CSV table of C-alpha atoms and ligand atoms in Angstrom, one decimal:
chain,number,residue,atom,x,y,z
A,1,UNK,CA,51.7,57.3,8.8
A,2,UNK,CA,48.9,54.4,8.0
A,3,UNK,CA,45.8,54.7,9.7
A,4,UNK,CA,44.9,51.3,12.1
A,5,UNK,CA,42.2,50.0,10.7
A,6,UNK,CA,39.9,48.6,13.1
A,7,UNK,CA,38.3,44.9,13.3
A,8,UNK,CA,34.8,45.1,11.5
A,9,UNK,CA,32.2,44.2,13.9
A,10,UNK,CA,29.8,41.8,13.6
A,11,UNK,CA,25.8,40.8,14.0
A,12,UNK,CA,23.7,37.7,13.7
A,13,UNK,CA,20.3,39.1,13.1
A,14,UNK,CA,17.9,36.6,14.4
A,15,UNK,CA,14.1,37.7,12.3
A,16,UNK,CA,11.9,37.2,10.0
A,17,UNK,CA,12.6,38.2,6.0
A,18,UNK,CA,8.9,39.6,5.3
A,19,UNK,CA,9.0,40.4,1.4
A,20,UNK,CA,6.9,43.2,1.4
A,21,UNK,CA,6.5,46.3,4.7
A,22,UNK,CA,10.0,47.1,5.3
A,23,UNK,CA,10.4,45.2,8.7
A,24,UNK,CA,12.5,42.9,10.6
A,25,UNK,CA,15.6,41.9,8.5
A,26,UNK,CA,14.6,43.8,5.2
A,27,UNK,CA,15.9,47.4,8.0
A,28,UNK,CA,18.0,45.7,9.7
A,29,UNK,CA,19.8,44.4,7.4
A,30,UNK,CA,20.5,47.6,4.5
A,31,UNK,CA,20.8,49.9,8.7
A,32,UNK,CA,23.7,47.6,10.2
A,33,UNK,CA,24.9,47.5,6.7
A,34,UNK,CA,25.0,51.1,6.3
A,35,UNK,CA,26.8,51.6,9.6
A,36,UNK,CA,29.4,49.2,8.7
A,37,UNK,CA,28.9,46.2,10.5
A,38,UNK,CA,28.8,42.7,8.9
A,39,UNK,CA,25.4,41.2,9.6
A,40,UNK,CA,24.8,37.7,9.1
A,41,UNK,CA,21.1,37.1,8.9
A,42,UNK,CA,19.0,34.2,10.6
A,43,UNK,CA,15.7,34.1,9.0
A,44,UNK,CA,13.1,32.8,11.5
A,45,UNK,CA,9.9,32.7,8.9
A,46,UNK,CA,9.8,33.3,5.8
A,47,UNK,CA,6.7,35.7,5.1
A,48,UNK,CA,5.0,37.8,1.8
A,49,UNK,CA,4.5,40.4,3.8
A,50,UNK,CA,4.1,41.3,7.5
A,51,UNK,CA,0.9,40.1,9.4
A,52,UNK,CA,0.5,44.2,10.8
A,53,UNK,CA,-3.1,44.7,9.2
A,54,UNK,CA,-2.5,43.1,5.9
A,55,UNK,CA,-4.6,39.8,5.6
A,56,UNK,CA,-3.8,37.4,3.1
A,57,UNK,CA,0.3,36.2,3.7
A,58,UNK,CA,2.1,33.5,3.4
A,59,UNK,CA,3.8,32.1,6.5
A,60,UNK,CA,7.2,29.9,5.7
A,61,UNK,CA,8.0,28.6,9.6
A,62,UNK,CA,11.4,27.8,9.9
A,63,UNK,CA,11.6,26.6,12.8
A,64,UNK,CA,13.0,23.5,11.8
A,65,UNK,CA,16.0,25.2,10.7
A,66,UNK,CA,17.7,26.8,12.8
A,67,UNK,CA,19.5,24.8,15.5
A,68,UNK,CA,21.3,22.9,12.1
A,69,UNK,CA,21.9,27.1,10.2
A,70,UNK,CA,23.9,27.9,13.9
A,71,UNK,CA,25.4,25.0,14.0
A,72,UNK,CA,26.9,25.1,11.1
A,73,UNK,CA,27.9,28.9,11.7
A,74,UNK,CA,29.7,27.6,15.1
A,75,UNK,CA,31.3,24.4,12.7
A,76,UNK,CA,33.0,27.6,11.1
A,77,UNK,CA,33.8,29.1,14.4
A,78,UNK,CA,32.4,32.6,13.8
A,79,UNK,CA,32.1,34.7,16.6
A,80,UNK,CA,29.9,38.0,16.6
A,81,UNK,CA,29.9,41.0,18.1
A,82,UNK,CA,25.8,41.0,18.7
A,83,UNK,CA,23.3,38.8,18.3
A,84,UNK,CA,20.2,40.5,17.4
A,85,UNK,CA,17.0,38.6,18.0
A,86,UNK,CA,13.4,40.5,16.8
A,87,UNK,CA,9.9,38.2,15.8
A,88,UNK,CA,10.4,35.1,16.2
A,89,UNK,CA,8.3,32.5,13.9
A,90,UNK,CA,6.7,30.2,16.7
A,91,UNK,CA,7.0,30.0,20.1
A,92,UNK,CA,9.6,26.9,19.9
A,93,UNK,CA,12.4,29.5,18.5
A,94,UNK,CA,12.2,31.5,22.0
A,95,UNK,CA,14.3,28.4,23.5
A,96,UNK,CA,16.4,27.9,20.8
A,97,UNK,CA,17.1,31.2,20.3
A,98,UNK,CA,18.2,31.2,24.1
A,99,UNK,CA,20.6,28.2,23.0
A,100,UNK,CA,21.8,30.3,20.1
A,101,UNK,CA,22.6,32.5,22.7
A,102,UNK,CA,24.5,30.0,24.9
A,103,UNK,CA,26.4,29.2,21.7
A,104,UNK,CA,27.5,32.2,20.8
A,105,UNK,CA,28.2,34.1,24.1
A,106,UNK,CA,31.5,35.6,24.3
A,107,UNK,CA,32.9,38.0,27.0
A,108,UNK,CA,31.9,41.1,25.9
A,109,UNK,CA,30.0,40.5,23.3
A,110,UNK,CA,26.7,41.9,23.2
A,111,UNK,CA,22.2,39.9,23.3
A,112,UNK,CA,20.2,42.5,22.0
A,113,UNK,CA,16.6,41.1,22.8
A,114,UNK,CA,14.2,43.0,20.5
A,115,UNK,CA,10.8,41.3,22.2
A,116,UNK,CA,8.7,41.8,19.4
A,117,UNK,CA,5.2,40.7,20.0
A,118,UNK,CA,3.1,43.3,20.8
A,119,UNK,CA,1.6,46.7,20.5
A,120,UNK,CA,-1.0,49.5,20.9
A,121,UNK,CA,-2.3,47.2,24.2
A,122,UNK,CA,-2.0,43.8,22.1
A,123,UNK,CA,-0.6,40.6,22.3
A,124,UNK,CA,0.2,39.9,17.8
A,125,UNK,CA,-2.5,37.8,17.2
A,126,UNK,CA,-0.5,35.5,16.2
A,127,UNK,CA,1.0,34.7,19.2
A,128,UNK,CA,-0.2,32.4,21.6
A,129,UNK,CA,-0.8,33.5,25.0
A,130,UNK,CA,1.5,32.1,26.9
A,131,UNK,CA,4.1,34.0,24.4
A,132,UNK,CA,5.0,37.0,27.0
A,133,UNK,CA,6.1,34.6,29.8
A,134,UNK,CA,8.7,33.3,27.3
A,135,UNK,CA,10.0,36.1,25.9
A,136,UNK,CA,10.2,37.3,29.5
A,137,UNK,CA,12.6,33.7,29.8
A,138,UNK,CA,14.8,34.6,26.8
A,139,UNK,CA,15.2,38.6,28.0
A,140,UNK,CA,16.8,36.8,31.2
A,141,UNK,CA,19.5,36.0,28.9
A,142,UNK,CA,20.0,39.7,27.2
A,143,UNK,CA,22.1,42.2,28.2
A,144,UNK,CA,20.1,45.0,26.5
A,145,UNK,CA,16.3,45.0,25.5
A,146,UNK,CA,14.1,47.1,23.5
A,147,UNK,CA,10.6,46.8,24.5
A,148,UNK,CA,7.4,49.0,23.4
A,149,UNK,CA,5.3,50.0,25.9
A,150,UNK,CA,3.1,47.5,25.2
A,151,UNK,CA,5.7,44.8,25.3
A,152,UNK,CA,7.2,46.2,28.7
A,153,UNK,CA,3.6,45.8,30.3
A,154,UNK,CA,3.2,41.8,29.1
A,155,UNK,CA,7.3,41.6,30.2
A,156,UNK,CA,6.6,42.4,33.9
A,157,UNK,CA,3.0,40.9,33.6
A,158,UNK,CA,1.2,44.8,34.0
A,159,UNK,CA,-2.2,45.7,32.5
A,160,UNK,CA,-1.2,48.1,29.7
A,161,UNK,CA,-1.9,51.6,30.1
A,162,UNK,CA,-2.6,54.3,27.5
A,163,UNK,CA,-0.3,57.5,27.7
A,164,UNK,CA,0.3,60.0,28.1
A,165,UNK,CA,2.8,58.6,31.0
A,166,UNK,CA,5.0,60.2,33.7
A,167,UNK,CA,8.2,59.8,34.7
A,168,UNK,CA,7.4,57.6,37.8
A,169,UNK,CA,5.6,54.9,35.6
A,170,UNK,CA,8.0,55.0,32.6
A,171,UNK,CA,10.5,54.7,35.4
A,172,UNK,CA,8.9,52.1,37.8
A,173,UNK,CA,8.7,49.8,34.4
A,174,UNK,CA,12.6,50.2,33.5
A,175,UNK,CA,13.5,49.1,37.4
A,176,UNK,CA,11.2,46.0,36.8
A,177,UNK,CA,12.3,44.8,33.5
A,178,UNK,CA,15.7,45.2,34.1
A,179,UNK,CA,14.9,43.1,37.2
A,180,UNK,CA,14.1,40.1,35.1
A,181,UNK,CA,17.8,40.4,33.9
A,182,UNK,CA,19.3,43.0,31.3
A,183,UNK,CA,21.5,45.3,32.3
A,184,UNK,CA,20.3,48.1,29.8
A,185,UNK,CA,17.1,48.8,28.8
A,186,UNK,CA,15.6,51.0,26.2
A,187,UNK,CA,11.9,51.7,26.3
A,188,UNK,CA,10.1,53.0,23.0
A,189,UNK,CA,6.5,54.8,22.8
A,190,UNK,CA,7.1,57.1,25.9
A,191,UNK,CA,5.3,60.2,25.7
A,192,UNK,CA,4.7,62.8,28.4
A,193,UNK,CA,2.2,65.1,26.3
A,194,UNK,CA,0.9,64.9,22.2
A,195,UNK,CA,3.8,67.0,21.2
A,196,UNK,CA,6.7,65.2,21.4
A,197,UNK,CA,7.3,60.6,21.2
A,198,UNK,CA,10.7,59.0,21.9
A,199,UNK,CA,12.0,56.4,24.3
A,200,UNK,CA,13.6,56.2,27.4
A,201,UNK,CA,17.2,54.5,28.6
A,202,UNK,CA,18.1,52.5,31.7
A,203,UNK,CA,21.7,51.6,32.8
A,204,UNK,CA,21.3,49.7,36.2
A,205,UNK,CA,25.2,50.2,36.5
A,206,UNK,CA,25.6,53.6,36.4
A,207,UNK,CA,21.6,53.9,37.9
A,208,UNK,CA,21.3,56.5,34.9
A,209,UNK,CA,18.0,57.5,33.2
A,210,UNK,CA,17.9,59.3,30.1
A,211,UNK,CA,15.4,60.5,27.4
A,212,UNK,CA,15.3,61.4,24.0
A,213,UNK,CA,12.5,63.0,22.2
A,214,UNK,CA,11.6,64.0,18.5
A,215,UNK,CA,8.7,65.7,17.4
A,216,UNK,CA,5.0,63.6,17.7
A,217,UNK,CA,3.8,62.7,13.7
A,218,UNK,CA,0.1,61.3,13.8
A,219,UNK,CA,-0.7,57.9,13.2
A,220,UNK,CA,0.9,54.1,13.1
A,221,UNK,CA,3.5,53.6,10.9
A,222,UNK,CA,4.5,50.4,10.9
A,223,UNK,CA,8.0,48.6,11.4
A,224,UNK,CA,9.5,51.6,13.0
A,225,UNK,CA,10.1,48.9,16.5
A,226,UNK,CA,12.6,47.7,13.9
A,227,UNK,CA,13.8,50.9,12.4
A,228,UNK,CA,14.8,52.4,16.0
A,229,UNK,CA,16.6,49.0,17.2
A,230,UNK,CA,18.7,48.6,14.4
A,231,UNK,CA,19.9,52.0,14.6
A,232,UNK,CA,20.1,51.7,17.9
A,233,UNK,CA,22.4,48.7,17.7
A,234,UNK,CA,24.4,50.3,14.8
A,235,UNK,CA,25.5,53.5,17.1
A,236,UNK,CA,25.9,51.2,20.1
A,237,UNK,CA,28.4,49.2,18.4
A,238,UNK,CA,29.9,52.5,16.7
A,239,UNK,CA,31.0,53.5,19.9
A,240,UNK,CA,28.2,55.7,21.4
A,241,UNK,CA,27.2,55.2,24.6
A,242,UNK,CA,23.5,53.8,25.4
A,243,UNK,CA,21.6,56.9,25.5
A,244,UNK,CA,23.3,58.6,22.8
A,245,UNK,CA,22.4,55.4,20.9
A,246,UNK,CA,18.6,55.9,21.7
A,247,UNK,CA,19.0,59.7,20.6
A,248,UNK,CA,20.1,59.0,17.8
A,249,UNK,CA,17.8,56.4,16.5
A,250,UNK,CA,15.5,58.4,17.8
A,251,UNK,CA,16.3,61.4,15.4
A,252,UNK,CA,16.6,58.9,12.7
A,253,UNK,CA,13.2,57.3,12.9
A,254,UNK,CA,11.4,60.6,12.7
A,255,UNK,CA,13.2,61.4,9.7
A,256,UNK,CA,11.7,58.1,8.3
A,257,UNK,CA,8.2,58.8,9.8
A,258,UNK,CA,8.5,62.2,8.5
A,259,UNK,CA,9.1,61.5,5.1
A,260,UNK,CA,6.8,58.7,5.0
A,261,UNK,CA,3.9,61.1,6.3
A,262,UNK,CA,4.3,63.9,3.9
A,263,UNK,CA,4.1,61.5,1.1
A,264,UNK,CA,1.4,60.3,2.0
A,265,UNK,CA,2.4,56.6,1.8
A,266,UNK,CA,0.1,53.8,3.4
A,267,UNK,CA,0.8,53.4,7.2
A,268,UNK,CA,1.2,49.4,6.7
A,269,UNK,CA,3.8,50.2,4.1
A,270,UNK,CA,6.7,50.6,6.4
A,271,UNK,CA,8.6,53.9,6.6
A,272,UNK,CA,10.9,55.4,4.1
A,273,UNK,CA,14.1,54.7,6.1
A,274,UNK,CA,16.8,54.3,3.2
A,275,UNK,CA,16.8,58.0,2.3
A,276,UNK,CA,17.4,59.0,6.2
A,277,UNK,CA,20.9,56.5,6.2
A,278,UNK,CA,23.1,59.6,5.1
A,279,UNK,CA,21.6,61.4,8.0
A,280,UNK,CA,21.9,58.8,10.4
A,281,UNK,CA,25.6,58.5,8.5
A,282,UNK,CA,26.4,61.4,9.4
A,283,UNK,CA,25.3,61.5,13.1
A,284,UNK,CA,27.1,58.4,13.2
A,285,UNK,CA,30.4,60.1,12.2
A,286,UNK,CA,30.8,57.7,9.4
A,287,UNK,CA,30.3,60.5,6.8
A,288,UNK,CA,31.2,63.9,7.0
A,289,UNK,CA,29.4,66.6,4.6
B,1,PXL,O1,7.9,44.9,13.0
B,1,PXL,C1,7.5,43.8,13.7
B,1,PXL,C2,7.1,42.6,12.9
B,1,PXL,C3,8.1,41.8,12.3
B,1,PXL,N1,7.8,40.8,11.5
B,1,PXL,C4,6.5,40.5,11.3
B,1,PXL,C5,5.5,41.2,11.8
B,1,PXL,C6,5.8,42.3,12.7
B,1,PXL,C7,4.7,43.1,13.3
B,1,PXL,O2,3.5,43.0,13.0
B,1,PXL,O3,4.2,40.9,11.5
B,1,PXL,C8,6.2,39.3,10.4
């Protein structure tokens, strides 16, 4: 008997291509990949390297660009599965992102609002201030969003506070920000104590909150935001349920930090993600062995 093959899904990654850190659409791109889903990139800057404590880059803006690049995508009548939005290059692309996302919305199709723009208590700074209160306009629009702590704090316009947390703050901030819209909501950077880091799921449907933990590794590694939404994304569209989604990107970005702490890499470097994809394969069910 033949096997039904299904439809392939597909993203629109809305980032930044920075040359050098492994971030933004240099993960998300070989991650979505990996997991089988087209993914049909949107640069929003153009950069040498990220701007996370590495002085010195070149900064492409292209801004300019992208209301022409989608329409030409909707001239073709492409329709995706997800749109995937992370950093954005100014704060102009925040409303045309949000018309990107009018353009493309389909029922049932999927806005997956990564609000990148801050972290460890700070606004990027190169973002202007008034940056939080329109990323907290375009995560009106999403259905899921992936916020650090950090970012959850400027999203419902709270002081940041330094963990470890408890269950009643993690939880009062997943009631507020899905107030401002999203249905689902996956918080990153929860910890309870210094043993154990992972994030924390909200379904306002279902009311359900989950958690899923991995084991603490010191220190900052950078681009790991992007490492757990993109797998995150990838087992969400493969069928898992949301917080089985946030386990297992979970699991999968410790691997990476893992790795990229016993080899002693530079933090700023990004983490060594490609060699944890037959892993995440596998907890994926897209590879058996
Ligand atoms: O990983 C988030 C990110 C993405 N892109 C650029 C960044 C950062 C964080 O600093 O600088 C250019």
């Amino acid at each position: 008997m033949e096997k039904k093959v299904e439809r392939q899904k597909r993203v629109a990654a809305i980032h930044d291509i920075s040359g050098f850190g492994k971030c933004s659409l240099t993960v998300a791109l070989p991650i979505l990949s990996a997991a089988g889903i087209e993914t049909a990139v949107m640069p929003t800057a153009v950069l040498s390297t990220h701007t996370g404590g590495i002085s010195g880059y070149t900064y492409r803006d292209l801004t300019e660009d992208m209301t022409s690049f989608a329409g030409h995508w909707k001239s073709l009548d492409i329709k995706f599965d997800a749109l995937y939005s992370g950093f954005l290059g100014s704060f102009e692309q925040l409303n045309i992102v949000e018309k990107i996302f009018d353009c493309f919305r389909e029922t049932g199709n999927i806005v997956y609002v990564d609000p990148v723009m801050a972290d460890n208590g700070e606004l990027y700074k190169i973002f202007p201030q008034e940056f939080p209160s329109g990323m907290r306009k375009l995560c009106k629009k999403a259905d899921i969003v992936v916020p650090n702590i950090t970012e959850a704090a400027l999203l419902v316009d709270e002081p940041y506070r330094d963990g470890p947390y408890d269950k009643k703050y993690i939880e009062s901030l997943l009631v507020k920000i899905s107030d401002i819209g999203p249905e689902k909501i996956v918080l990153t950077g929860v910890f309870f104590d210094s043993k154990e880091l992972g994030a924390a799921t909200y379904d306002r449907t279902t009311g359900e909150i989950a958690y899923g933990f991995a084991n603490r590794i010191p220190g900052y590694f950078h681009g790991t935001g992007d490492v757990f939404g993109s797998a995150l994304l990838a087992a969400y569209l493969n069928g898992f349920d949301l917080k089985t989604s946030a386990q297992i990107a979970v699991r999968y970005t410790a691997a990476s930090i893992k790795r990229t702490f016993d080899a002693k890499t530079d933090i700023r470097f990004g983490v060594d993600f490609e060699r944890s994809i037959p892993s995440l394969l596998k907890d994926l069910n897209i590879i058996q062995v």
